[in-house]
Amino acid sequence: MELAYYSDYAVRLVNTEEPVRGKDSLTTVDAVRELFGPSQDAARRATDADLTRFRSVRGRLRAVFEAADGGDEELAVNLLNSLLLEFPVSPQISGHNHRDDDDRPLWHMHLADHPSNATAGYAAIAAMGLAFHLTEYGVDRLGLCEAAPCRNAYLDTSTNRSRRYCSDRCATRANVAAYRARKRLEAERPDRPDRSESTGRTAENAQDRTAPTDR
């Protein structure tokens, strides 16, 4: 498993809350366990006490995305470093997959789960994964969805660094909203004078100016 994979842990946790909408799906132990995905051993360690701890880590991870989205690279890095110091990881070499041509293990780096509690384990993995993504691709690859009121976190993996939305659904909604806004502005503009009427009035004025004067 590549270390960059672990950055998804941070995104999943941050997006359990939609602050603008006032929604929070991280309300039960089962919701906490679902964040771990296939890592069942780590998920089983989750207890009621982890709910508050997970929300605290979630807020700190969102602050990293907010700083990055706002262009404050140093703040984003400092916030992430504080998480890395508080929740250290235990890297190890893993070989549970095999090569296609033989039975030799396909060795790769793996982040071991922290044994103390579910929050510490998840926070360590999420912070380290996000750190690898940041240093590999740049701080500007961490963003918050521009489709208001969403503001979900996302990791930009586009080739031209053009991602602005967390999903295709939000991108479509934003484009539709922008189209409707343009149509409203066009409808609210004052009517321009009819071109034929304007041309007629101009011709009449010209004729008046050139008409002979009675003597």
Coordinates of C-alpha atoms in Angstrom, one line a residue:
M1 CA 0.0 0.0 0.0
E2 CA 1.5 3.3 -1.0
L3 CA 1.8 5.9 1.7
A4 CA -0.1 8.5 -0.4
Y5 CA -3.2 6.3 0.1
Y6 CA -3.3 7.3 3.7
S7 CA -4.1 10.9 2.8
D8 CA -7.7 9.7 2.1
Y9 CA -8.0 9.1 5.9
A10 CA -7.8 12.8 6.4
V11 CA -10.3 13.7 3.7
R12 CA -12.8 11.1 5.0
L13 CA -12.6 12.4 8.6
V14 CA -12.8 16.1 7.6
N15 CA -15.8 15.5 5.4
T16 CA -17.9 13.9 8.2
E17 CA -18.9 17.5 9.0
E18 CA -20.5 20.2 6.9
P19 CA -20.1 23.3 9.0
V20 CA -22.0 25.7 6.8
R21 CA -25.0 23.3 6.7
G22 CA -24.7 22.4 10.3
K23 CA -24.4 18.7 9.6
D24 CA -22.3 16.2 11.5
S25 CA -22.3 12.5 10.7
L26 CA -19.8 11.6 13.3
T27 CA -22.3 10.9 16.1
T28 CA -21.9 7.2 16.9
V29 CA -19.1 4.7 17.5
D30 CA -20.2 2.8 14.3
A31 CA -19.6 6.0 12.3
V32 CA -16.1 6.2 13.8
R33 CA -15.5 2.5 12.9
E34 CA -16.6 3.1 9.3
L35 CA -13.8 5.6 8.8
F36 CA -11.2 2.9 9.1
G37 CA -12.5 1.0 6.0
P38 CA -11.1 -2.5 5.7
S39 CA -8.8 -2.0 8.8
Q40 CA -11.1 -4.0 11.1
D41 CA -8.7 -4.5 13.9
A42 CA -8.2 -0.8 14.4
A43 CA -11.9 -0.1 14.1
R44 CA -12.8 -2.6 16.9
R45 CA -10.7 -0.5 19.3
A46 CA -13.1 2.5 18.9
T47 CA -15.2 3.4 22.0
D48 CA -17.6 6.2 23.0
A49 CA -14.6 8.1 24.3
D50 CA -13.2 8.3 20.7
L51 CA -16.1 10.4 19.5
T52 CA -14.9 13.6 21.2
R53 CA -11.3 12.9 20.3
F54 CA -12.1 12.2 16.7
R55 CA -14.0 15.5 16.4
S56 CA -11.0 17.4 17.9
V57 CA -8.6 15.9 15.3
R58 CA -11.2 16.6 12.6
G59 CA -11.2 20.3 13.4
R60 CA -7.4 20.4 13.3
L61 CA -7.2 18.6 10.0
R62 CA -9.9 21.0 8.5
A63 CA -7.7 23.9 9.7
V64 CA -4.8 22.5 7.6
F65 CA -7.1 22.4 4.5
E66 CA -8.4 25.9 5.2
A67 CA -4.9 27.3 5.5
A68 CA -3.8 25.5 2.3
D69 CA -7.0 26.7 0.5
G70 CA -6.3 30.2 1.6
G71 CA -2.8 30.2 0.3
D72 CA -1.0 30.2 3.7
E73 CA 1.5 27.4 3.1
E74 CA 3.5 28.0 6.3
L75 CA 0.4 27.8 8.5
A76 CA -0.8 24.6 6.8
V77 CA 2.6 23.0 7.3
N78 CA 2.9 24.2 11.0
L79 CA -0.6 22.8 11.8
L80 CA 0.2 19.5 10.2
N81 CA 3.6 19.3 11.9
S82 CA 1.8 19.7 15.3
L83 CA -0.3 16.7 14.5
L84 CA 2.7 14.6 13.4
L85 CA 4.4 15.4 16.7
E86 CA 1.4 14.6 18.8
F87 CA 0.5 11.4 16.9
P88 CA 3.7 9.7 15.7
V89 CA 3.6 6.8 13.3
S90 CA 5.2 3.4 13.4
P91 CA 6.4 2.6 9.8
Q92 CA 7.1 -0.9 8.9
I93 CA 7.8 -3.0 5.7
S94 CA 4.8 -5.1 4.7
G95 CA 4.6 -7.8 2.1
H96 CA 1.0 -9.2 2.1
N97 CA 0.7 -8.9 -1.7
H98 CA 2.7 -11.0 -4.2
R99 CA 4.3 -10.4 -7.6
D100 CA 2.5 -11.6 -10.6
D101 CA 5.3 -13.8 -11.9
D102 CA 6.2 -15.6 -8.7
D103 CA 5.3 -16.1 -5.0
R104 CA 7.8 -13.5 -3.7
P105 CA 6.1 -10.8 -1.5
L106 CA 5.7 -7.3 -3.1
W107 CA 7.4 -5.3 -0.3
H108 CA 6.1 -1.8 0.4
M109 CA 6.0 0.7 3.3
H110 CA 3.1 0.4 5.7
L111 CA 2.0 2.5 8.6
A112 CA 1.3 0.4 11.6
D113 CA -1.8 1.2 13.7
H114 CA -1.0 2.9 17.0
P115 CA -1.9 0.5 19.9
S116 CA -3.1 3.0 22.5
N117 CA -6.5 4.0 21.2
A118 CA -8.5 4.3 17.9
T119 CA -8.1 8.1 17.7
A120 CA -4.3 8.0 18.1
G121 CA -4.0 5.4 15.4
Y122 CA -6.3 7.1 12.9
A123 CA -4.8 10.6 13.5
A124 CA -1.3 9.3 13.0
I125 CA -2.2 7.6 9.7
A126 CA -4.2 10.6 8.5
A127 CA -1.6 13.2 9.4
M128 CA 1.3 11.2 7.9
G129 CA -0.7 10.5 4.7
L130 CA -1.5 14.1 4.3
A131 CA 2.1 15.1 4.9
F132 CA 3.3 12.8 2.2
H133 CA 0.7 14.2 -0.2
L134 CA 1.6 17.8 0.7
T135 CA 5.4 17.3 0.2
E136 CA 5.0 15.2 -3.0
Y137 CA 2.5 17.4 -4.8
G138 CA 2.5 20.8 -3.0
V139 CA 0.3 22.6 -0.5
D140 CA -1.9 24.0 -3.3
R141 CA -3.1 20.4 -3.9
L142 CA -5.2 20.6 -0.7
G143 CA -8.4 22.3 -1.3
L144 CA -12.0 23.0 -0.1
C145 CA -14.9 22.7 -2.5
E146 CA -16.0 26.0 -4.0
A147 CA -19.6 24.9 -4.5
A148 CA -21.2 26.8 -1.6
P149 CA -22.3 25.7 0.9
C150 CA -20.4 22.4 0.5
R151 CA -16.8 23.2 1.5
N152 CA -15.8 19.6 1.6
A153 CA -12.1 18.8 1.6
Y154 CA -10.4 17.2 -1.4
L155 CA -7.0 16.4 -2.8
D156 CA -6.2 17.7 -6.2
T157 CA -4.6 15.1 -8.4
S158 CA -5.3 16.7 -11.7
T159 CA -2.5 17.2 -14.1
N160 CA -3.0 20.9 -14.4
R161 CA -3.9 21.7 -10.8
S162 CA -7.3 22.8 -11.9
R163 CA -9.6 21.0 -9.5
R164 CA -12.0 23.3 -7.6
Y165 CA -14.8 21.0 -6.4
C166 CA -14.9 17.9 -4.2
S167 CA -17.1 15.9 -6.7
D168 CA -18.7 15.9 -10.1
R169 CA -22.0 16.6 -8.5
C170 CA -20.7 19.8 -6.9
A171 CA -19.0 20.9 -10.1
T172 CA -22.3 20.4 -12.0
R173 CA -24.3 22.3 -9.4
A174 CA -21.8 25.2 -9.4
N175 CA -21.9 25.4 -13.2
V176 CA -25.7 25.4 -13.3
A177 CA -25.8 28.1 -10.6
A178 CA -23.3 30.2 -12.6
Y179 CA -25.3 29.8 -15.8
R180 CA -28.6 30.8 -14.1
A181 CA -26.9 33.8 -12.5
R182 CA -25.7 35.0 -15.9
K183 CA -29.2 34.6 -17.3
R184 CA -30.6 36.7 -14.4
L185 CA -28.1 39.5 -15.1
E186 CA -29.0 39.5 -18.7
A187 CA -32.7 39.7 -17.9
E188 CA -32.2 42.5 -15.5
R189 CA -30.3 44.7 -17.9
P190 CA -32.2 47.8 -19.2
D191 CA -33.6 47.3 -22.7
R192 CA -31.5 48.8 -25.4
P193 CA -33.3 51.0 -28.0
D194 CA -34.4 49.2 -31.1
R195 CA -31.7 49.4 -33.8
S196 CA -34.2 50.3 -36.6
E197 CA -35.8 53.0 -34.5
S198 CA -32.4 54.4 -33.6
T199 CA -31.3 54.4 -37.2
G200 CA -34.5 56.1 -38.3
R201 CA -34.1 58.9 -35.7
T202 CA -30.6 59.4 -36.8
A203 CA -31.6 59.8 -40.4
E204 CA -34.3 62.3 -39.5
N205 CA -31.9 64.4 -37.5
A206 CA -29.4 64.4 -40.3
Q207 CA -32.2 65.5 -42.8
D208 CA -33.2 68.3 -40.5
R209 CA -29.7 69.6 -40.3
T210 CA -29.2 69.5 -44.1
A211 CA -32.7 71.0 -45.0
P212 CA -32.5 74.4 -46.8
T213 CA -33.4 77.5 -44.7
D214 CA -36.3 79.7 -45.9
R215 CA -35.3 83.2 -46.6

